Amino acid sequence: MSKVEKTLKKMRSNPRGDYTVEHLKAIAERYGVVFRHNGTSHAVFRTPNGDQLTVPARKPIKAVYIPKFVELIDSVCAEKE
C-alpha cells in the first residue's frame, strides 16, 4: 500500500486529522483529479467528468471538507471500474 493510499485510508477513518492541501494534491494526482491553486485562498479539484470541489487552502483542512474530498475520489474510482 502506497503512502497516498494510506493517507486516503486515514481520511476515511479520521476526517479530523491534520491534513493539508499538499495531502489532497498528492491523492488527486494519483487518481487523475485536476488540481488548481493559483495562490488564491482556495484550491479547486476537478474530476474528468466535470465534478468539482473547492476547498479553503488553510492548514489544517477543516474536517467538513475531507469526507467530500473522499467522495470525489470514490466517484473517480467508480467511473474507472
PDB file of N, CA and C in Angstrom:
ATOM      1  N   MET A   1       0.849  -1.166   0.000  1.00  0.00           N
ATOM      2  CA  MET A   1       0.000   0.000   0.000  1.00  0.00           C
ATOM      3  C   MET A   1       0.906   1.244   0.000  1.00  0.00           C
ATOM      4  N   SER A   2       0.670   2.144  -0.936  1.00  0.00           N
ATOM      5  CA  SER A   2       1.497   3.338  -1.065  1.00  0.00           C
ATOM      6  C   SER A   2       1.128   4.382   0.001  1.00  0.00           C
ATOM      7  N   LYS A   3       1.966   5.390   0.132  1.00  0.00           N
ATOM      8  CA  LYS A   3       1.738   6.458   1.102  1.00  0.00           C
ATOM      9  C   LYS A   3       0.418   7.187   0.820  1.00  0.00           C
ATOM     10  N   VAL A   4       0.138   7.390  -0.461  1.00  0.00           N
ATOM     11  CA  VAL A   4      -1.103   8.071  -0.847  1.00  0.00           C
ATOM     12  C   VAL A   4      -2.316   7.241  -0.426  1.00  0.00           C
ATOM     13  N   GLU A   5      -2.260   5.953  -0.658  1.00  0.00           N
ATOM     14  CA  GLU A   5      -3.372   5.079  -0.280  1.00  0.00           C
ATOM     15  C   GLU A   5      -3.551   5.029   1.237  1.00  0.00           C
ATOM     16  N   LYS A   6      -2.439   5.056   1.979  1.00  0.00           N
ATOM     17  CA  LYS A   6      -2.519   5.071   3.438  1.00  0.00           C
ATOM     18  C   LYS A   6      -3.165   6.368   3.933  1.00  0.00           C
ATOM     19  N   THR A   7      -2.805   7.475   3.311  1.00  0.00           N
ATOM     20  CA  THR A   7      -3.394   8.758   3.694  1.00  0.00           C
ATOM     21  C   THR A   7      -4.885   8.767   3.407  1.00  0.00           C
ATOM     22  N   LEU A   8      -5.288   8.240   2.266  1.00  0.00           N
ATOM     23  CA  LEU A   8      -6.710   8.179   1.920  1.00  0.00           C
ATOM     24  C   LEU A   8      -7.460   7.292   2.914  1.00  0.00           C
ATOM     25  N   LYS A   9      -6.856   6.185   3.303  1.00  0.00           N
ATOM     26  CA  LYS A   9      -7.468   5.288   4.284  1.00  0.00           C
ATOM     27  C   LYS A   9      -7.634   6.011   5.630  1.00  0.00           C
ATOM     28  N   LYS A  10      -6.631   6.788   6.024  1.00  0.00           N
ATOM     29  CA  LYS A  10      -6.715   7.572   7.263  1.00  0.00           C
ATOM     30  C   LYS A  10      -7.837   8.594   7.184  1.00  0.00           C
ATOM     31  N   MET A  11      -7.982   9.213   6.006  1.00  0.00           N
ATOM     32  CA  MET A  11      -9.037  10.212   5.825  1.00  0.00           C
ATOM     33  C   MET A  11     -10.415   9.585   5.986  1.00  0.00           C
ATOM     34  N   ARG A  12     -10.551   8.362   5.523  1.00  0.00           N
ATOM     35  CA  ARG A  12     -11.841   7.672   5.651  1.00  0.00           C
ATOM     36  C   ARG A  12     -12.179   7.418   7.118  1.00  0.00           C
ATOM     37  N   SER A  13     -11.180   7.039   7.911  1.00  0.00           N
ATOM     38  CA  SER A  13     -11.446   6.687   9.301  1.00  0.00           C
ATOM     39  C   SER A  13     -11.370   7.875  10.259  1.00  0.00           C
ATOM     40  N   ASN A  14     -10.614   8.924   9.884  1.00  0.00           N
ATOM     41  CA  ASN A  14     -10.452  10.075  10.769  1.00  0.00           C
ATOM     42  C   ASN A  14     -10.433  11.371   9.968  1.00  0.00           C
ATOM     43  N   PRO A  15     -11.592  11.916   9.640  1.00  0.00           N
ATOM     44  CA  PRO A  15     -11.615  13.157   8.858  1.00  0.00           C
ATOM     45  C   PRO A  15     -11.100  14.363   9.630  1.00  0.00           C
ATOM     46  N   ARG A  16     -10.952  14.255  10.931  1.00  0.00           N
ATOM     47  CA  ARG A  16     -10.479  15.372  11.745  1.00  0.00           C
ATOM     48  C   ARG A  16      -8.956  15.407  11.857  1.00  0.00           C
ATOM     49  N   GLY A  17      -8.266  14.612  11.068  1.00  0.00           N
ATOM     50  CA  GLY A  17      -6.808  14.585  11.115  1.00  0.00           C
ATOM     51  C   GLY A  17      -6.189  15.893  10.667  1.00  0.00           C
ATOM     52  N   ASP A  18      -4.883  15.972  10.756  1.00  0.00           N
ATOM     53  CA  ASP A  18      -4.131  17.173  10.413  1.00  0.00           C
ATOM     54  C   ASP A  18      -3.724  17.111   8.937  1.00  0.00           C
ATOM     55  N   TYR A  19      -4.666  17.345   8.029  1.00  0.00           N
ATOM     56  CA  TYR A  19      -4.418  17.245   6.591  1.00  0.00           C
ATOM     57  C   TYR A  19      -4.184  18.630   5.997  1.00  0.00           C
ATOM     58  N   THR A  20      -3.315  18.671   5.001  1.00  0.00           N
ATOM     59  CA  THR A  20      -3.010  19.927   4.316  1.00  0.00           C
ATOM     60  C   THR A  20      -3.414  19.815   2.849  1.00  0.00           C
ATOM     61  N   VAL A  21      -3.319  20.921   2.143  1.00  0.00           N
ATOM     62  CA  VAL A  21      -3.612  20.931   0.708  1.00  0.00           C
ATOM     63  C   VAL A  21      -2.641  20.001  -0.020  1.00  0.00           C
ATOM     64  N   GLU A  22      -1.424  19.892   0.464  1.00  0.00           N
ATOM     65  CA  GLU A  22      -0.440  19.002  -0.169  1.00  0.00           C
ATOM     66  C   GLU A  22      -0.876  17.541  -0.097  1.00  0.00           C
ATOM     67  N   HIS A  23      -1.490  17.130   1.001  1.00  0.00           N
ATOM     68  CA  HIS A  23      -2.028  15.768   1.102  1.00  0.00           C
ATOM     69  C   HIS A  23      -3.103  15.543   0.039  1.00  0.00           C
ATOM     70  N   LEU A  24      -4.020  16.500  -0.058  1.00  0.00           N
ATOM     71  CA  LEU A  24      -5.112  16.379  -1.030  1.00  0.00           C
ATOM     72  C   LEU A  24      -4.576  16.394  -2.451  1.00  0.00           C
ATOM     73  N   LYS A  25      -3.576  17.232  -2.702  1.00  0.00           N
ATOM     74  CA  LYS A  25      -2.982  17.326  -4.029  1.00  0.00           C
ATOM     75  C   LYS A  25      -2.350  15.998  -4.444  1.00  0.00           C
ATOM     76  N   ALA A  26      -1.623  15.366  -3.533  1.00  0.00           N
ATOM     77  CA  ALA A  26      -0.968  14.089  -3.838  1.00  0.00           C
ATOM     78  C   ALA A  26      -1.998  13.011  -4.176  1.00  0.00           C
ATOM     79  N   ILE A  27      -3.078  12.967  -3.418  1.00  0.00           N
ATOM     80  CA  ILE A  27      -4.135  11.979  -3.675  1.00  0.00           C
ATOM     81  C   ILE A  27      -4.815  12.278  -5.004  1.00  0.00           C
ATOM     82  N   ALA A  28      -5.090  13.554  -5.256  1.00  0.00           N
ATOM     83  CA  ALA A  28      -5.752  13.942  -6.505  1.00  0.00           C
ATOM     84  C   ALA A  28      -4.916  13.536  -7.713  1.00  0.00           C
ATOM     85  N   GLU A  29      -3.620  13.788  -7.671  1.00  0.00           N
ATOM     86  CA  GLU A  29      -2.744  13.427  -8.791  1.00  0.00           C
ATOM     87  C   GLU A  29      -2.739  11.924  -9.016  1.00  0.00           C
ATOM     88  N   ARG A  30      -2.766  11.160  -7.938  1.00  0.00           N
ATOM     89  CA  ARG A  30      -2.733   9.691  -8.035  1.00  0.00           C
ATOM     90  C   ARG A  30      -3.982   9.154  -8.730  1.00  0.00           C
ATOM     91  N   TYR A  31      -5.118   9.806  -8.519  1.00  0.00           N
ATOM     92  CA  TYR A  31      -6.385   9.318  -9.064  1.00  0.00           C
ATOM     93  C   TYR A  31      -6.875  10.097 -10.284  1.00  0.00           C
ATOM     94  N   GLY A  32      -6.042  10.948 -10.848  1.00  0.00           N
ATOM     95  CA  GLY A  32      -6.395  11.640 -12.084  1.00  0.00           C
ATOM     96  C   GLY A  32      -7.326  12.819 -11.922  1.00  0.00           C
ATOM     97  N   VAL A  33      -7.347  13.410 -10.744  1.00  0.00           N
ATOM     98  CA  VAL A  33      -8.174  14.592 -10.491  1.00  0.00           C
ATOM     99  C   VAL A  33      -7.292  15.820 -10.695  1.00  0.00           C
ATOM    100  N   VAL A  34      -7.794  16.791 -11.440  1.00  0.00           N
ATOM    101  CA  VAL A  34      -7.028  18.001 -11.742  1.00  0.00           C
ATOM    102  C   VAL A  34      -7.056  18.931 -10.532  1.00  0.00           C
ATOM    103  N   PHE A  35      -5.883  19.432 -10.167  1.00  0.00           N
ATOM    104  CA  PHE A  35      -5.727  20.317  -9.015  1.00  0.00           C
ATOM    105  C   PHE A  35      -5.353  21.711  -9.505  1.00  0.00           C
ATOM    106  N   ARG A  36      -6.026  22.726  -8.945  1.00  0.00           N
ATOM    107  CA  ARG A  36      -5.695  24.104  -9.309  1.00  0.00           C
ATOM    108  C   ARG A  36      -5.651  24.957  -8.050  1.00  0.00           C
ATOM    109  N   HIS A  37      -4.539  25.647  -7.859  1.00  0.00           N
ATOM    110  CA  HIS A  37      -4.386  26.561  -6.721  1.00  0.00           C
ATOM    111  C   HIS A  37      -3.404  27.634  -7.151  1.00  0.00           C
ATOM    112  N   ASN A  38      -3.927  28.719  -7.650  1.00  0.00           N
ATOM    113  CA  ASN A  38      -3.103  29.784  -8.221  1.00  0.00           C
ATOM    114  C   ASN A  38      -2.777  30.867  -7.202  1.00  0.00           C
ATOM    115  N   GLY A  39      -2.381  30.483  -6.001  1.00  0.00           N
ATOM    116  CA  GLY A  39      -2.043  31.463  -4.994  1.00  0.00           C
ATOM    117  C   GLY A  39      -3.241  32.126  -4.346  1.00  0.00           C
ATOM    118  N   THR A  40      -4.415  31.645  -4.636  1.00  0.00           N
ATOM    119  CA  THR A  40      -5.623  32.196  -4.030  1.00  0.00           C
ATOM    120  C   THR A  40      -5.894  31.496  -2.701  1.00  0.00           C
ATOM    121  N   SER A  41      -6.969  31.853  -2.061  1.00  0.00           N
ATOM    122  CA  SER A  41      -7.287  31.274  -0.758  1.00  0.00           C
ATOM    123  C   SER A  41      -7.959  29.905  -0.852  1.00  0.00           C
ATOM    124  N   HIS A  42      -8.294  29.465  -2.057  1.00  0.00           N
ATOM    125  CA  HIS A  42      -8.975  28.182  -2.238  1.00  0.00           C
ATOM    126  C   HIS A  42      -8.259  27.322  -3.277  1.00  0.00           C
ATOM    127  N   ALA A  43      -8.350  26.013  -3.067  1.00  0.00           N
ATOM    128  CA  ALA A  43      -7.858  25.037  -4.032  1.00  0.00           C
ATOM    129  C   ALA A  43      -9.081  24.387  -4.679  1.00  0.00           C
ATOM    130  N   VAL A  44      -8.974  24.096  -5.960  1.00  0.00           N
ATOM    131  CA  VAL A  44     -10.082  23.509  -6.705  1.00  0.00           C
ATOM    132  C   VAL A  44      -9.653  22.147  -7.241  1.00  0.00           C
ATOM    133  N   PHE A  45     -10.497  21.149  -7.036  1.00  0.00           N
ATOM    134  CA  PHE A  45     -10.266  19.799  -7.538  1.00  0.00           C
ATOM    135  C   PHE A  45     -11.374  19.483  -8.519  1.00  0.00           C
ATOM    136  N   ARG A  46     -11.008  19.065  -9.738  1.00  0.00           N
ATOM    137  CA  ARG A  46     -11.992  18.775 -10.782  1.00  0.00           C
ATOM    138  C   ARG A  46     -11.735  17.381 -11.351  1.00  0.00           C
ATOM    139  N   THR A  47     -12.794  16.571 -11.392  1.00  0.00           N
ATOM    140  CA  THR A  47     -12.697  15.216 -11.936  1.00  0.00           C
ATOM    141  C   THR A  47     -12.807  15.258 -13.450  1.00  0.00           C
ATOM    142  N   PRO A  48     -12.424  14.173 -14.120  1.00  0.00           N
ATOM    143  CA  PRO A  48     -12.561  14.135 -15.582  1.00  0.00           C
ATOM    144  C   PRO A  48     -14.003  14.294 -16.075  1.00  0.00           C
ATOM    145  N   ASN A  49     -14.989  13.905 -15.251  1.00  0.00           N
ATOM    146  CA  ASN A  49     -16.384  14.033 -15.688  1.00  0.00           C
ATOM    147  C   ASN A  49     -16.974  15.404 -15.366  1.00  0.00           C
ATOM    148  N   GLY A  50     -16.176  16.298 -14.750  1.00  0.00           N
ATOM    149  CA  GLY A  50     -16.634  17.657 -14.512  1.00  0.00           C
ATOM    150  C   GLY A  50     -17.048  17.977 -13.089  1.00  0.00           C
ATOM    151  N   ASP A  51     -17.117  16.978 -12.207  1.00  0.00           N
ATOM    152  CA  ASP A  51     -17.434  17.261 -10.807  1.00  0.00           C
ATOM    153  C   ASP A  51     -16.319  18.114 -10.211  1.00  0.00           C
ATOM    154  N   GLN A  52     -16.695  18.986  -9.288  1.00  0.00           N
ATOM    155  CA  GLN A  52     -15.720  19.926  -8.756  1.00  0.00           C
ATOM    156  C   GLN A  52     -15.900  20.079  -7.249  1.00  0.00           C
ATOM    157  N   LEU A  53     -14.795  20.255  -6.544  1.00  0.00           N
ATOM    158  CA  LEU A  53     -14.812  20.532  -5.117  1.00  0.00           C
ATOM    159  C   LEU A  53     -13.843  21.671  -4.848  1.00  0.00           C
ATOM    160  N   THR A  54     -14.324  22.708  -4.165  1.00  0.00           N
ATOM    161  CA  THR A  54     -13.497  23.839  -3.789  1.00  0.00           C
ATOM    162  C   THR A  54     -13.237  23.757  -2.292  1.00  0.00           C
ATOM    163  N   VAL A  55     -11.942  23.835  -1.920  1.00  0.00           N
ATOM    164  CA  VAL A  55     -11.530  23.673  -0.531  1.00  0.00           C
ATOM    165  C   VAL A  55     -10.699  24.876  -0.110  1.00  0.00           C
ATOM    166  N   PRO A  56     -11.014  25.501   1.034  1.00  0.00           N
ATOM    167  CA  PRO A  56     -10.146  26.568   1.531  1.00  0.00           C
ATOM    168  C   PRO A  56      -8.741  26.020   1.789  1.00  0.00           C
ATOM    169  N   ALA A  57      -7.735  26.750   1.386  1.00  0.00           N
ATOM    170  CA  ALA A  57      -6.358  26.247   1.439  1.00  0.00           C
ATOM    171  C   ALA A  57      -5.660  26.594   2.746  1.00  0.00           C
ATOM    172  N   ARG A  58      -6.379  26.597   3.829  1.00  0.00           N
ATOM    173  CA  ARG A  58      -5.771  26.845   5.137  1.00  0.00           C
ATOM    174  C   ARG A  58      -5.256  25.554   5.722  1.00  0.00           C
ATOM    175  N   LYS A  59      -4.319  25.671   6.658  1.00  0.00           N
ATOM    176  CA  LYS A  59      -3.784  24.485   7.331  1.00  0.00           C
ATOM    177  C   LYS A  59      -4.341  24.455   8.731  1.00  0.00           C
ATOM    178  N   PRO A  60      -4.815  23.377   9.243  1.00  0.00           N
ATOM    179  CA  PRO A  60      -5.195  22.158   8.531  1.00  0.00           C
ATOM    180  C   PRO A  60      -6.532  22.347   7.813  1.00  0.00           C
ATOM    181  N   ILE A  61      -6.805  21.448   6.894  1.00  0.00           N
ATOM    182  CA  ILE A  61      -8.087  21.474   6.172  1.00  0.00           C
ATOM    183  C   ILE A  61      -9.186  21.126   7.174  1.00  0.00           C
ATOM    184  N   LYS A  62     -10.262  21.875   7.166  1.00  0.00           N
ATOM    185  CA  LYS A  62     -11.364  21.601   8.092  1.00  0.00           C
ATOM    186  C   LYS A  62     -11.975  20.239   7.802  1.00  0.00           C
ATOM    187  N   ALA A  63     -12.409  19.586   8.877  1.00  0.00           N
ATOM    188  CA  ALA A  63     -12.915  18.212   8.789  1.00  0.00           C
ATOM    189  C   ALA A  63     -14.137  18.076   7.892  1.00  0.00           C
ATOM    190  N   VAL A  64     -14.901  19.124   7.696  1.00  0.00           N
ATOM    191  CA  VAL A  64     -16.099  19.043   6.868  1.00  0.00           C
ATOM    192  C   VAL A  64     -15.749  18.782   5.399  1.00  0.00           C
ATOM    193  N   TYR A  65     -14.571  19.182   4.948  1.00  0.00           N
ATOM    194  CA  TYR A  65     -14.183  19.029   3.550  1.00  0.00           C
ATOM    195  C   TYR A  65     -13.582  17.655   3.239  1.00  0.00           C
ATOM    196  N   ILE A  66     -13.074  16.967   4.233  1.00  0.00           N
ATOM    197  CA  ILE A  66     -12.397  15.680   3.997  1.00  0.00           C
ATOM    198  C   ILE A  66     -13.373  14.614   3.474  1.00  0.00           C
ATOM    199  N   PRO A  67     -14.545  14.394   4.085  1.00  0.00           N
ATOM    200  CA  PRO A  67     -15.478  13.406   3.516  1.00  0.00           C
ATOM    201  C   PRO A  67     -15.931  13.765   2.094  1.00  0.00           C
ATOM    202  N   LYS A  68     -16.084  15.043   1.816  1.00  0.00           N
ATOM    203  CA  LYS A  68     -16.463  15.467   0.463  1.00  0.00           C
ATOM    204  C   LYS A  68     -15.359  15.134  -0.529  1.00  0.00           C
ATOM    205  N   PHE A  69     -14.108  15.330  -0.113  1.00  0.00           N
ATOM    206  CA  PHE A  69     -12.973  15.010  -0.978  1.00  0.00           C
ATOM    207  C   PHE A  69     -12.887  13.499  -1.220  1.00  0.00           C
ATOM    208  N   VAL A  70     -13.072  12.719  -0.161  1.00  0.00           N
ATOM    209  CA  VAL A  70     -13.043  11.253  -0.286  1.00  0.00           C
ATOM    210  C   VAL A  70     -14.162  10.791  -1.226  1.00  0.00           C
ATOM    211  N   GLU A  71     -15.322  11.395  -1.118  1.00  0.00           N
ATOM    212  CA  GLU A  71     -16.442  11.060  -2.010  1.00  0.00           C
ATOM    213  C   GLU A  71     -16.099  11.384  -3.463  1.00  0.00           C
ATOM    214  N   LEU A  72     -15.420  12.495  -3.679  1.00  0.00           N
ATOM    215  CA  LEU A  72     -14.990  12.880  -5.020  1.00  0.00           C
ATOM    216  C   LEU A  72     -14.026  11.835  -5.596  1.00  0.00           C
ATOM    217  N   ILE A  73     -13.075  11.398  -4.791  1.00  0.00           N
ATOM    218  CA  ILE A  73     -12.109  10.370  -5.215  1.00  0.00           C
ATOM    219  C   ILE A  73     -12.837   9.055  -5.485  1.00  0.00           C
ATOM    220  N   ASP A  74     -13.780   8.698  -4.633  1.00  0.00           N
ATOM    221  CA  ASP A  74     -14.552   7.460  -4.838  1.00  0.00           C
ATOM    222  C   ASP A  74     -15.342   7.498  -6.132  1.00  0.00           C
ATOM    223  N   SER A  75     -15.866   8.666  -6.501  1.00  0.00           N
ATOM    224  CA  SER A  75     -16.613   8.775  -7.751  1.00  0.00           C
ATOM    225  C   SER A  75     -15.699   8.559  -8.958  1.00  0.00           C
ATOM    226  N   VAL A  76     -14.464   9.010  -8.857  1.00  0.00           N
ATOM    227  CA  VAL A  76     -13.496   8.783  -9.938  1.00  0.00           C
ATOM    228  C   VAL A  76     -13.172   7.302 -10.046  1.00  0.00           C
ATOM    229  N   CYS A  77     -12.966   6.652  -8.897  1.00  0.00           N
ATOM    230  CA  CYS A  77     -12.666   5.220  -8.901  1.00  0.00           C
ATOM    231  C   CYS A  77     -13.833   4.403  -9.447  1.00  0.00           C
ATOM    232  N   ALA A  78     -15.051   4.795  -9.131  1.00  0.00           N
ATOM    233  CA  ALA A  78     -16.232   4.078  -9.621  1.00  0.00           C
ATOM    234  C   ALA A  78     -16.361   4.192 -11.125  1.00  0.00           C
ATOM    235  N   GLU A  79     -16.000   5.340 -11.686  1.00  0.00           N
ATOM    236  CA  GLU A  79     -16.065   5.526 -13.142  1.00  0.00           C
ATOM    237  C   GLU A  79     -15.056   4.654 -13.870  1.00  0.00           C
ATOM    238  N   LYS A  80     -13.888   4.457 -13.259  1.00  0.00           N
ATOM    239  CA  LYS A  80     -12.832   3.678 -13.901  1.00  0.00           C
ATOM    240  C   LYS A  80     -13.195   2.197 -13.951  1.00  0.00           C
ATOM    241  N   GLU A  81     -14.051   1.751 -13.034  1.00  0.00           N
ATOM    242  CA  GLU A  81     -14.424   0.321 -12.997  1.00  0.00           C
ATOM    243  C   GLU A  81     -15.485  -0.035 -13.952  1.00  0.00           C
TER     244      GLU A  81
END
